Amino acid sequence: MTMRIHNTLSGKKETLQTLEPGHVKLYVCGITSYDYCHIGHARSALAFDMIVNYLKYRGYKVTYVRNFTDIDDKIIARAAEQQTSAEELAARFIREFYVDMDKLGINRPDIEPKATEHISEMIALIEELISKGKAYPSGNDVYYIVDSFPDYGKLSKRNVEDMQAGARISINEQKRNPLDFVLWKGSKPGEPTWESPWGPGRPGWHIECSAMSRKYLGETFDIHGGGQDLIFPHHENEIAQSEGVHGKAFANLWIHHGFVTIRDEKMSKSLGNFLTIRDILTHYHPEVLRFFIFSTHYRNPLDFSESAMQDATAGLERLYECVAAVDRLDPQKSDANSASIFTDNDRQLLESMESRFQQAMDNDFNTAQAQGIFFDTVKTINRICRALPAVPSASDVEFLKKCANNLRKLADIMGILREDAESFLAAGKNKMISEGGLDVNAIEALIAERNQCRSAKNWARSDEIRDLLLAQNIELKDGPNGTTWSVKGN
RNA sequence: GGCGGCGUAGCCAAGAGGUCAAGGCAGCGGUCUGCAAAACCGUUAUUCAUCGGUUCGACUCCGAUCGCCGCCUCCA
């Protein structure tokens, strides 16, 4: 069985083939650090976190590079607004980025290069481009000659003639051709500046990724990733730069994930539908966000809404409830001699979980299908647990625990079911209690009263109490070991 | 205008040229329960935007139409 991954370059799913056997070299475009990260950034980081986890699970060694763009127009503009330096602003939002990433439980990439720490590598690359006749200095800037690269447009599937006809590109007198893009920008007074053969200035955006990927992964590497909005012009320009210099393939496989939308529109500040990661995490557990994000294939748009998040909460709780029920089984209270209650079908279904999971994930990281497999598993486990006698067979208990652990192991690839099940469920309940301003003592006093009524078969009063609590979104569950309660979502 | 993508049940969302179109949420019937809740069992698309074509056979391939979204300027 091999892994198939959709390649933006070919527009098709392709079998993963690495340059070095068993080693994936991955470069992902990270953030421009000038503001807090939004859910779209979370999706990007989570998607590649999942991809890296899965590649490792499949036995690959992964070298994962993700850059920080810490010098650019937006950073300079924002720093000026806030009366601080570009350097300070960029460093601050990189720290804030890590706060969010850590909360989401995202593993750090192996290498996280910053643009400002690779100026000399970029200058070297630009000099190579000039010497090969692929770039020219003009004024204080240096531009890439798009016409010098015949494959320009191969990633975004557009051709140079169409783009020139479409000409929404602003006229820049420094450029020979409107499509030429900047490699090096002469700096204006007061802007951050580095010395270069073309005078003081700073790098253009695209050159950093060409320079840093070359340094850390080589001239050709396996996978390059990012959001769909980076396909053009960013990744197209990276290809032009790198292949223009090296004369060979840049990245073999391109992975682009879809956007997070709100009411079916792309999030953007101008539309005012911009939600930061920390906004979301004040309302939802990080694993709920992960579960939500992986409920749709990574290339499809994902529409954020309260109700979608509540569905995700319910789904994740269902998984945790199942795991918690298995955790509660006590091997000490099982019987080594009693017969198993599993049918062959049950056993077969549970034993095939991992291979079905792999089949889903091997098919372009189909996390949505993988989640479906988790639910199938949960359904079977729940059915068995329900049918278990008071003193179950020791081998059944052992098998159920093995299945639950296996479920945890696979769920961990998408970063869910990482917490102790009882604690997760209790935390959810406590959150609801505090958000609802509920008085636990009063609730439990009512439950005690109700249980007295129930013993006395005073059903009228006990139902009255239950309805009273239900009006506060509190649901009672009368079990063999007493009454438990939970808080309903709205 | 150019390019790319999407349109599957009330909602979300997989799938895929061929016996039954995953799964979740919601709904309905049942088991359990004093009644409930949870859990479980059963049930909910003869049909996959529309219209044509290819094929023994298409929801899956091709073409057209309609609708939605994205990129073409910074953007995850």
Coordinates of C-alpha atoms (C1' of nucleotides) in Angstrom, one line a residue:
Chain A
M1 CA 0.0 0.0 0.0
T2 CA 1.3 3.4 -1.0
M3 CA 0.3 6.9 -0.1
R4 CA -1.4 9.0 -2.7
I5 CA -1.3 12.7 -2.4
H6 CA -2.9 15.4 -4.6
N7 CA -0.3 17.4 -6.3
T8 CA -1.3 21.0 -7.3
L9 CA 1.4 20.9 -10.1
S10 CA -0.2 18.0 -11.9
G11 CA -3.7 18.5 -10.7
K12 CA -3.8 14.8 -9.8
K13 CA -3.3 12.4 -7.0
E14 CA 0.2 10.9 -7.2
T15 CA 2.0 8.2 -5.4
L16 CA 4.4 9.6 -2.9
Q17 CA 7.9 9.0 -4.0
T18 CA 10.7 10.6 -2.0
L19 CA 14.1 11.6 -3.3
E20 CA 15.8 9.7 -0.5
P21 CA 14.1 6.5 0.4
G22 CA 12.0 6.8 3.6
H23 CA 12.8 10.5 4.0
V24 CA 10.4 13.3 3.3
K25 CA 11.7 16.8 3.0
L26 CA 8.9 19.3 3.5
Y27 CA 8.8 23.1 3.3
V28 CA 5.7 25.0 4.3
C29 CA 5.2 28.7 4.1
G30 CA 4.5 30.0 7.5
I31 CA 3.1 33.3 8.7
T32 CA 4.0 36.9 8.2
S33 CA 4.2 38.0 11.8
Y34 CA 2.4 41.3 12.2
D35 CA -0.8 40.3 14.0
Y36 CA -2.5 37.6 16.0
C37 CA -3.2 34.4 14.1
H38 CA -6.7 33.6 12.9
I39 CA -8.4 30.2 12.3
G40 CA -7.1 30.0 8.8
H41 CA -3.5 30.0 10.2
A42 CA -4.7 27.4 12.6
R43 CA -6.0 25.2 9.8
S44 CA -2.7 25.5 7.9
A45 CA -0.6 24.6 11.0
L46 CA -2.9 21.8 11.9
A47 CA -3.1 20.4 8.4
F48 CA 0.7 20.1 8.2
D49 CA 1.0 18.9 11.7
M50 CA -1.4 16.1 10.9
I51 CA 0.4 15.4 7.6
V52 CA 3.8 15.2 9.4
N53 CA 2.4 13.0 12.1
Y54 CA 0.9 10.6 9.6
L55 CA 4.1 10.5 7.5
K56 CA 6.0 9.6 10.6
Y57 CA 3.4 7.0 11.6
R58 CA 3.9 5.5 8.1
G59 CA 7.5 5.2 8.9
Y60 CA 9.0 8.2 7.1
K61 CA 11.7 10.3 8.5
V62 CA 10.4 13.9 8.0
T63 CA 12.5 17.1 7.8
Y64 CA 9.9 19.8 8.3
V65 CA 10.9 23.4 7.6
R66 CA 8.4 26.3 8.1
N67 CA 9.5 29.8 7.8
F68 CA 8.6 33.1 9.4
T69 CA 8.3 36.2 7.2
D70 CA 9.6 38.8 9.6
I71 CA 10.3 41.6 7.2
D72 CA 7.7 42.9 4.8
D73 CA 5.5 45.9 3.9
K74 CA 2.7 45.0 6.3
I75 CA 5.1 44.6 9.2
I76 CA 6.8 47.9 8.5
A77 CA 3.4 49.7 8.2
R78 CA 2.0 48.1 11.4
A79 CA 5.2 48.9 13.3
A80 CA 4.9 52.5 12.2
E81 CA 1.3 52.6 13.4
Q82 CA 2.2 51.2 16.7
Q83 CA 5.3 53.4 17.0
T84 CA 7.6 50.5 17.4
S85 CA 10.3 48.9 15.2
A86 CA 9.6 46.2 12.6
E87 CA 11.9 44.0 14.4
E88 CA 10.1 44.3 17.8
L89 CA 6.7 43.9 16.2
A90 CA 7.7 40.8 14.2
A91 CA 9.4 39.2 17.3
R92 CA 6.3 39.9 19.4
F93 CA 3.9 38.2 17.1
I94 CA 6.2 35.3 16.7
R95 CA 6.0 34.8 20.4
E96 CA 2.2 35.2 20.2
F97 CA 2.2 32.6 17.4
Y98 CA 3.9 30.1 19.7
V99 CA 1.4 30.8 22.4
D100 CA -1.4 29.8 20.1
M101 CA 0.5 26.8 18.6
D102 CA 1.3 25.5 22.0
K103 CA -2.3 25.7 23.1
L104 CA -3.3 23.8 20.0
G105 CA -0.7 21.1 20.8
I106 CA 1.1 21.6 17.5
N107 CA 4.6 20.1 17.3
R108 CA 7.3 22.5 16.2
P109 CA 8.8 22.0 12.8
D110 CA 12.4 20.8 12.7
I111 CA 13.7 24.1 11.4
E112 CA 11.9 27.5 11.6
P113 CA 14.0 29.9 9.6
K114 CA 13.4 33.7 9.7
A115 CA 13.8 35.8 6.6
T116 CA 15.9 38.4 8.4
E117 CA 18.4 35.8 9.4
H118 CA 19.0 34.7 5.8
I119 CA 19.6 38.0 4.0
S120 CA 23.0 36.9 2.7
E121 CA 21.6 33.7 1.3
M122 CA 19.0 35.7 -0.6
I123 CA 21.5 38.2 -1.9
A124 CA 23.6 35.3 -3.2
L125 CA 20.6 33.8 -4.9
I126 CA 19.7 37.1 -6.5
E127 CA 23.2 37.5 -7.8
E128 CA 23.0 34.1 -9.4
L129 CA 19.8 35.1 -11.1
I130 CA 21.4 38.3 -12.4
S131 CA 24.4 36.4 -13.7
K132 CA 22.2 34.0 -15.5
G133 CA 20.3 36.8 -17.2
K134 CA 17.1 36.0 -15.2
A135 CA 17.0 39.3 -13.2
Y136 CA 18.0 42.9 -13.6
P137 CA 18.6 45.8 -11.3
S138 CA 16.5 48.8 -11.9
G139 CA 16.7 52.0 -9.9
N140 CA 17.3 50.7 -6.4
D141 CA 15.4 47.5 -7.0
V142 CA 16.1 44.2 -8.6
Y143 CA 13.4 42.4 -10.6
Y144 CA 12.9 38.9 -12.0
I145 CA 12.5 38.5 -15.7
V146 CA 9.3 36.5 -16.0
D147 CA 9.9 36.1 -19.8
S148 CA 13.2 34.3 -19.1
F149 CA 11.3 31.4 -17.5
P150 CA 9.2 29.5 -20.1
D151 CA 7.4 27.4 -17.5
Y152 CA 6.0 30.5 -15.7
G153 CA 2.4 29.7 -14.8
K154 CA 2.8 26.0 -14.6
L155 CA 1.7 25.7 -11.0
S156 CA -1.3 28.1 -11.1
K157 CA -2.2 27.0 -14.7
R158 CA -2.2 30.4 -16.2
N159 CA -0.3 31.7 -19.1
V160 CA 1.6 34.9 -19.4
E161 CA -0.4 36.3 -22.4
D162 CA -3.7 35.9 -20.4
M163 CA -2.2 37.7 -17.4
Q164 CA -0.9 40.5 -19.5
A165 CA -4.3 40.9 -21.1
G166 CA -6.0 40.8 -17.7
A167 CA -3.6 43.5 -16.6
R168 CA -4.8 44.4 -13.2
I169 CA -1.2 44.7 -12.4
S170 CA -0.1 48.2 -11.4
I171 CA 2.2 50.0 -13.6
N172 CA 5.7 50.3 -12.1
E173 CA 8.1 52.4 -14.1
Q174 CA 11.1 50.4 -12.7
K175 CA 9.8 47.2 -14.4
R176 CA 10.5 46.3 -17.9
N177 CA 7.5 44.0 -17.9
P178 CA 4.5 44.5 -15.6
L179 CA 4.7 40.8 -14.7
D180 CA 8.2 41.0 -13.5
F181 CA 8.3 40.8 -9.7
V182 CA 10.6 42.3 -7.2
L183 CA 13.6 40.3 -5.7
W184 CA 15.2 43.2 -3.8
K185 CA 13.6 46.5 -2.8
G186 CA 15.6 49.7 -2.3
S187 CA 14.6 51.0 1.1
K188 CA 13.0 54.3 1.8
P189 CA 14.3 56.4 4.7
G190 CA 13.4 55.1 8.1
E191 CA 12.8 51.5 6.9
P192 CA 14.8 48.5 8.0
T193 CA 17.7 48.1 5.7
W194 CA 20.4 45.7 4.7
E195 CA 23.5 46.4 2.6
S196 CA 23.5 44.8 -0.8
P197 CA 25.4 45.0 -4.1
W198 CA 22.4 47.2 -5.3
G199 CA 22.5 49.6 -2.4
P200 CA 20.6 49.5 0.9
G201 CA 17.4 47.7 0.8
R202 CA 15.4 44.6 1.8
P203 CA 14.3 41.4 0.2
G204 CA 11.1 40.9 -1.8
W205 CA 8.7 38.4 -0.4
H206 CA 9.2 35.4 -2.6
I207 CA 13.0 35.1 -2.6
E208 CA 13.1 34.1 1.1
C209 CA 11.5 30.8 0.5
S210 CA 13.7 29.9 -2.5
A211 CA 16.8 30.8 -0.4
M212 CA 15.9 29.1 2.8
S213 CA 14.5 26.0 1.3
R214 CA 17.7 25.6 -0.7
K215 CA 19.8 26.1 2.4
Y216 CA 17.9 23.6 4.6
L217 CA 16.5 21.1 2.1
G218 CA 18.5 21.4 -1.1
E219 CA 17.8 22.5 -4.6
T220 CA 15.1 19.9 -5.1
F221 CA 13.0 18.6 -2.3
D222 CA 9.9 16.5 -1.9
I223 CA 6.9 18.5 -0.8
H224 CA 6.1 22.2 -0.6
G225 CA 3.0 23.3 1.1
G226 CA 0.8 26.2 2.0
G227 CA -2.6 27.8 1.6
Q228 CA -4.4 27.9 -1.7
D229 CA -4.0 31.6 -1.9
L230 CA -0.2 31.2 -2.1
I231 CA -0.4 29.3 -5.4
F232 CA -0.2 32.6 -7.3
P233 CA 1.9 34.6 -7.2
H234 CA 4.0 33.4 -4.3
H235 CA 4.6 29.8 -5.2
E236 CA 4.7 30.4 -8.9
N237 CA 7.4 33.0 -8.3
E238 CA 9.4 30.6 -6.0
I239 CA 9.4 28.1 -8.8
A240 CA 10.6 30.7 -11.3
Q241 CA 13.4 31.8 -9.0
S242 CA 14.6 28.4 -7.9
E243 CA 14.2 26.6 -11.2
G244 CA 15.6 29.6 -13.0
V245 CA 18.8 29.3 -11.0
H246 CA 19.2 25.5 -10.7
G247 CA 17.7 24.4 -13.9
K248 CA 15.9 21.5 -12.3
A249 CA 12.7 20.7 -10.4
F250 CA 12.2 22.8 -7.2
A251 CA 9.5 20.8 -5.2
N252 CA 8.2 17.6 -6.6
L253 CA 4.8 17.7 -4.9
W254 CA 2.7 20.7 -3.9
I255 CA 0.1 20.5 -1.2
H256 CA -2.3 23.4 -0.8
H257 CA -5.1 23.4 1.7
G258 CA -8.4 25.2 1.5
F259 CA -9.6 28.2 3.3
V260 CA -11.7 28.7 6.4
T261 CA -14.8 30.6 5.5
I262 CA -17.4 32.3 7.6
R263 CA -20.9 32.3 6.0
D264 CA -19.2 30.9 3.0
E265 CA -16.9 33.8 2.5
K266 CA -13.2 33.8 3.0
M267 CA -12.2 35.4 6.3
S268 CA -10.7 38.8 5.9
K269 CA -10.3 41.9 8.0
S270 CA -12.1 44.1 5.5
L271 CA -15.2 41.9 5.7
G272 CA -15.0 42.0 9.4
N273 CA -15.3 38.2 9.7
F274 CA -12.0 37.7 11.2
L275 CA -11.6 35.3 14.1
T276 CA -8.4 34.7 16.0
I277 CA -7.2 31.5 17.4
R278 CA -7.4 32.8 20.9
D279 CA -10.9 34.0 20.4
I280 CA -11.9 30.5 19.5
L281 CA -10.0 28.9 22.3
T282 CA -11.7 31.0 24.9
H283 CA -14.9 29.3 23.9
Y284 CA -13.8 25.9 22.8
H285 CA -11.3 23.2 23.8
P286 CA -8.4 23.0 21.4
E287 CA -9.2 19.4 20.5
V288 CA -12.7 20.6 19.5
L289 CA -11.1 23.0 17.0
R290 CA -8.9 20.1 15.7
F291 CA -11.8 17.8 15.4
F292 CA -13.8 20.4 13.5
I293 CA -10.9 21.2 11.2
F294 CA -10.3 17.5 10.4
S295 CA -14.0 16.8 9.8
T296 CA -13.5 18.1 6.2
H297 CA -10.8 17.1 3.8
Y298 CA -8.0 19.5 3.9
R299 CA -8.4 20.8 0.4
N300 CA -12.1 21.7 0.7
P301 CA -13.3 25.0 2.1
L302 CA -14.4 24.8 5.7
D303 CA -17.2 27.0 6.9
F304 CA -16.9 28.1 10.5
S305 CA -20.0 28.5 12.6
E306 CA -21.2 28.0 16.2
S307 CA -23.4 25.1 15.2
A308 CA -20.5 23.4 13.4
M309 CA -18.4 23.8 16.5
Q310 CA -21.2 22.4 18.6
D311 CA -21.4 19.4 16.3
A312 CA -17.7 19.0 16.7
T313 CA -18.0 19.2 20.5
A314 CA -20.7 16.6 20.5
G315 CA -18.7 14.3 18.2
L316 CA -15.5 14.6 20.2
E317 CA -17.5 14.0 23.5
R318 CA -19.0 10.9 22.0
L319 CA -15.5 9.5 21.3
Y320 CA -14.3 10.5 24.8
E321 CA -17.4 8.9 26.4
C322 CA -16.6 5.7 24.7
V323 CA -13.0 5.7 25.8
A324 CA -14.0 6.7 29.3
A325 CA -16.4 3.7 29.5
V326 CA -13.6 1.3 28.5
D327 CA -11.2 3.0 31.0
R328 CA -13.7 2.3 33.8
L329 CA -13.6 -1.4 33.1
D330 CA -11.6 -3.1 35.8
P331 CA -9.6 -6.2 34.8
Q332 CA -9.7 -7.2 38.5
K333 CA -13.5 -7.6 38.2
S334 CA -13.3 -9.9 35.2
D335 CA -13.5 -13.6 35.0
A336 CA -10.7 -15.5 33.2
N337 CA -12.9 -18.5 32.6
S338 CA -16.1 -16.9 31.2
A339 CA -16.8 -16.9 27.5
S340 CA -16.4 -13.9 25.2
I341 CA -19.5 -12.1 24.1
F342 CA -17.8 -10.8 20.9
T343 CA -19.2 -12.1 17.6
D344 CA -16.7 -12.8 14.9
N345 CA -18.0 -9.7 13.1
D346 CA -17.4 -7.4 16.0
R347 CA -13.9 -8.7 16.4
Q348 CA -13.2 -8.4 12.7
L349 CA -14.5 -4.9 12.6
L350 CA -12.4 -3.8 15.5
E351 CA -9.3 -5.5 14.3
S352 CA -9.6 -3.9 10.9
M353 CA -9.9 -0.4 12.2
E354 CA -6.3 0.4 11.8
S355 CA -6.0 -0.9 8.2
R356 CA -9.2 1.0 7.3
F357 CA -7.8 4.1 8.9
Q358 CA -4.6 3.7 6.9
Q359 CA -6.6 3.3 3.7
A360 CA -8.4 6.5 4.3
M361 CA -5.3 8.4 5.3
D362 CA -3.2 7.0 2.5
N363 CA -5.8 8.5 0.1
D364 CA -4.6 12.1 0.3
F365 CA -5.0 12.3 4.1
N366 CA -8.7 11.8 4.2
T367 CA -9.3 12.7 7.8
A368 CA -13.1 13.0 7.3
Q369 CA -13.3 9.4 6.3
A370 CA -10.9 8.5 9.2
Q371 CA -13.3 10.1 11.6
G372 CA -16.1 8.0 10.2
I373 CA -14.0 5.0 11.0
F374 CA -13.5 6.2 14.6
F375 CA -17.3 6.5 15.0
D376 CA -17.8 3.0 13.6
T377 CA -15.4 1.7 16.1
V378 CA -17.0 3.6 18.9
K379 CA -20.4 2.3 18.0
T380 CA -19.2 -1.3 18.2
I381 CA -17.3 -0.7 21.4
N382 CA -20.4 0.9 23.0
R383 CA -22.6 -2.0 21.9
I384 CA -20.2 -4.5 23.5
C385 CA -19.8 -2.5 26.7
R386 CA -23.5 -2.3 27.1
A387 CA -23.9 -6.0 26.7
L388 CA -21.1 -6.9 29.1
P389 CA -22.2 -8.9 32.1
A390 CA -21.5 -7.7 35.6
V391 CA -18.4 -9.8 35.7
P392 CA -17.2 -9.8 32.1
S393 CA -14.7 -12.2 30.5
A394 CA -11.1 -11.2 31.2
S395 CA -10.2 -11.5 27.5
D396 CA -13.1 -9.2 26.5
V397 CA -11.9 -6.5 28.9
E398 CA -8.4 -6.9 27.7
F399 CA -9.5 -6.7 24.1
L400 CA -11.7 -3.6 24.6
K401 CA -8.8 -1.9 26.3
K402 CA -6.5 -2.7 23.5
C403 CA -9.1 -1.3 21.0
A404 CA -9.5 1.9 23.0
N405 CA -5.7 2.3 23.1
N406 CA -5.5 1.8 19.4
L407 CA -8.2 4.3 18.9
R408 CA -6.2 6.8 20.9
K409 CA -3.0 6.1 19.0
L410 CA -4.7 6.8 15.6
A411 CA -6.7 9.8 16.9
D412 CA -3.4 11.2 18.1
I413 CA -2.3 11.7 14.5
M414 CA -4.9 14.4 14.2
G415 CA -4.3 15.5 17.8
I416 CA -7.4 14.3 19.5
L417 CA -8.1 12.0 22.4
R418 CA -4.9 13.1 23.9
E419 CA -6.4 13.9 27.3
D420 CA -7.5 11.6 30.0
A421 CA -11.1 10.9 29.1
E422 CA -12.7 11.5 32.5
S423 CA -10.8 14.7 32.9
F424 CA -11.8 15.9 29.5
L425 CA -15.4 15.3 30.1
A426 CA -15.2 16.8 33.6
A427 CA -13.5 19.9 32.2
G428 CA -16.3 20.3 29.7
K429 CA -18.8 20.1 32.4
N430 CA -17.0 22.5 34.6
K431 CA -16.8 25.0 31.8
M432 CA -20.5 24.8 31.2
I433 CA -21.1 25.2 34.9
S434 CA -19.1 28.4 35.2
E435 CA -20.3 29.8 31.9
G436 CA -23.9 29.1 32.9
G437 CA -23.3 30.6 36.4
L438 CA -24.7 27.4 37.9
D439 CA -24.6 26.6 41.6
V440 CA -23.4 23.1 42.0
N441 CA -24.4 22.8 45.7
A442 CA -28.0 23.8 44.9
I443 CA -28.1 21.4 42.1
E444 CA -26.9 18.5 44.1
A445 CA -29.2 19.4 47.0
L446 CA -32.1 19.2 44.5
I447 CA -30.8 15.9 43.2
A448 CA -30.6 14.5 46.8
E449 CA -34.1 15.6 47.5
R450 CA -35.3 14.0 44.2
N451 CA -33.6 10.8 45.1
Q452 CA -35.5 10.7 48.4
C453 CA -38.7 11.3 46.6
R454 CA -37.8 8.6 44.2
S455 CA -37.2 6.1 47.0
A456 CA -40.6 7.1 48.4
K457 CA -42.0 6.7 44.9
N458 CA -43.1 10.4 44.9
W459 CA -42.8 10.6 41.1
A460 CA -44.7 13.9 40.9
R461 CA -42.1 15.8 43.0
S462 CA -39.1 14.0 41.5
D463 CA -40.3 14.8 37.9
E464 CA -40.9 18.4 39.0
I465 CA -37.3 18.6 40.3
R466 CA -36.0 17.1 37.1
D467 CA -37.9 19.6 35.0
L468 CA -36.7 22.4 37.2
L469 CA -33.1 21.4 36.5
L470 CA -33.8 20.8 32.9
A471 CA -34.9 24.4 32.6
Q472 CA -31.4 25.3 33.6
N473 CA -30.0 23.0 30.9
I474 CA -29.1 20.3 33.5
E475 CA -29.8 16.8 32.4
L476 CA -30.1 14.0 34.9
K477 CA -29.0 10.4 34.3
D478 CA -30.3 7.8 36.8
G479 CA -27.9 4.9 36.6
P480 CA -27.4 1.8 38.7
N481 CA -24.8 3.6 40.7
G482 CA -26.8 6.7 41.5
T483 CA -27.7 9.8 39.6
T484 CA -25.2 11.8 37.6
W485 CA -25.8 15.0 35.8
S486 CA -24.5 17.0 32.8
V487 CA -25.0 20.4 31.3
K488 CA -26.5 20.5 27.9
G489 CA -25.1 22.7 25.2
N490 CA -27.4 25.4 23.8
Chain B
rG1 C1' -12.7 38.9 -18.8
rG2 C1' -8.7 34.6 -17.8
rC3 C1' -7.7 30.4 -14.7
rG4 C1' -8.9 26.8 -10.8
rG5 C1' -12.5 24.4 -7.7
rC6 C1' -17.2 23.0 -5.8
rG7 C1' -22.8 21.6 -6.2
rU8 C1' -24.4 14.2 -2.5
rA9 C1' -30.4 13.5 2.5
rG10 C1' -33.2 19.0 7.1
rC11 C1' -27.8 20.4 8.3
rC12 C1' -22.4 18.9 8.2
rA13 C1' -19.6 15.4 5.3
rA14 C1' -17.0 10.9 2.8
rG15 C1' -17.2 7.9 -1.5
rA16 C1' -16.8 6.1 -6.4
rG17 C1' -17.6 3.2 -13.7
rG18 C1' -20.8 -2.4 -11.6
rU19 C1' -24.0 -6.7 -5.6
rC20 C1' -26.1 -2.3 -0.3
rA21 C1' -24.2 5.8 -1.9
rA22 C1' -19.5 5.9 4.8
rG23 C1' -20.0 8.6 9.2
rG24 C1' -21.7 12.8 12.5
rC25 C1' -25.8 16.1 14.0
rA26 C1' -31.1 16.6 13.9
rG27 C1' -35.9 13.5 13.3
rC28 C1' -39.0 9.1 13.8
rG29 C1' -40.1 4.0 15.9
rG30 C1' -38.3 0.5 19.6
rU31 C1' -35.1 -1.7 23.9
rC32 C1' -33.7 0.1 28.7
rU33 C1' -36.1 3.4 32.6
rG34 C1' -41.2 4.6 37.7
rC35 C1' -41.0 8.4 33.6
rA36 C1' -36.7 10.4 31.4
rA37 C1' -31.5 11.0 29.9
rA38 C1' -27.3 8.4 28.0
rA39 C1' -26.3 4.0 25.4
rC40 C1' -28.1 0.4 22.0
rC41 C1' -31.3 -1.6 17.9
rG42 C1' -34.1 -0.2 13.6
rU43 C1' -35.4 3.8 10.3
rU44 C1' -34.6 8.5 7.3
rA45 C1' -31.1 10.1 -0.5
rU46 C1' -34.6 4.2 -5.9
rU47 C1' -30.9 9.0 -5.8
rC48 C1' -25.9 12.2 -6.0
rA49 C1' -27.5 20.8 -9.4
rU50 C1' -29.8 20.4 -14.7
rC51 C1' -29.6 18.6 -19.7
rG52 C1' -27.1 15.7 -23.2
rG53 C1' -23.0 12.1 -24.7
rU54 C1' -19.6 7.7 -24.0
rU55 C1' -20.5 2.7 -22.0
rC56 C1' -23.5 -3.7 -21.4
rG57 C1' -23.6 -0.3 -17.0
rA58 C1' -22.3 6.5 -14.4
rC59 C1' -23.5 9.7 -8.9
rU60 C1' -18.4 8.6 -10.5
rC61 C1' -15.7 9.8 -17.4
rC62 C1' -16.8 13.8 -21.5
rG63 C1' -19.6 18.2 -23.2
rA64 C1' -23.0 22.1 -22.3
rU65 C1' -26.1 24.9 -18.9
rC66 C1' -27.3 27.0 -14.1
rG67 C1' -25.7 28.3 -9.2
rC68 C1' -21.8 29.1 -5.5
rC69 C1' -16.6 30.0 -4.1
rG70 C1' -11.5 31.2 -4.8
rC71 C1' -7.1 33.2 -7.4
rC72 C1' -5.6 37.0 -11.1
rU73 C1' -3.0 43.2 -5.6
rC74 C1' -1.2 41.5 0.4
rC75 C1' -3.3 37.0 2.3
rA76 C1' -3.3 30.4 5.5

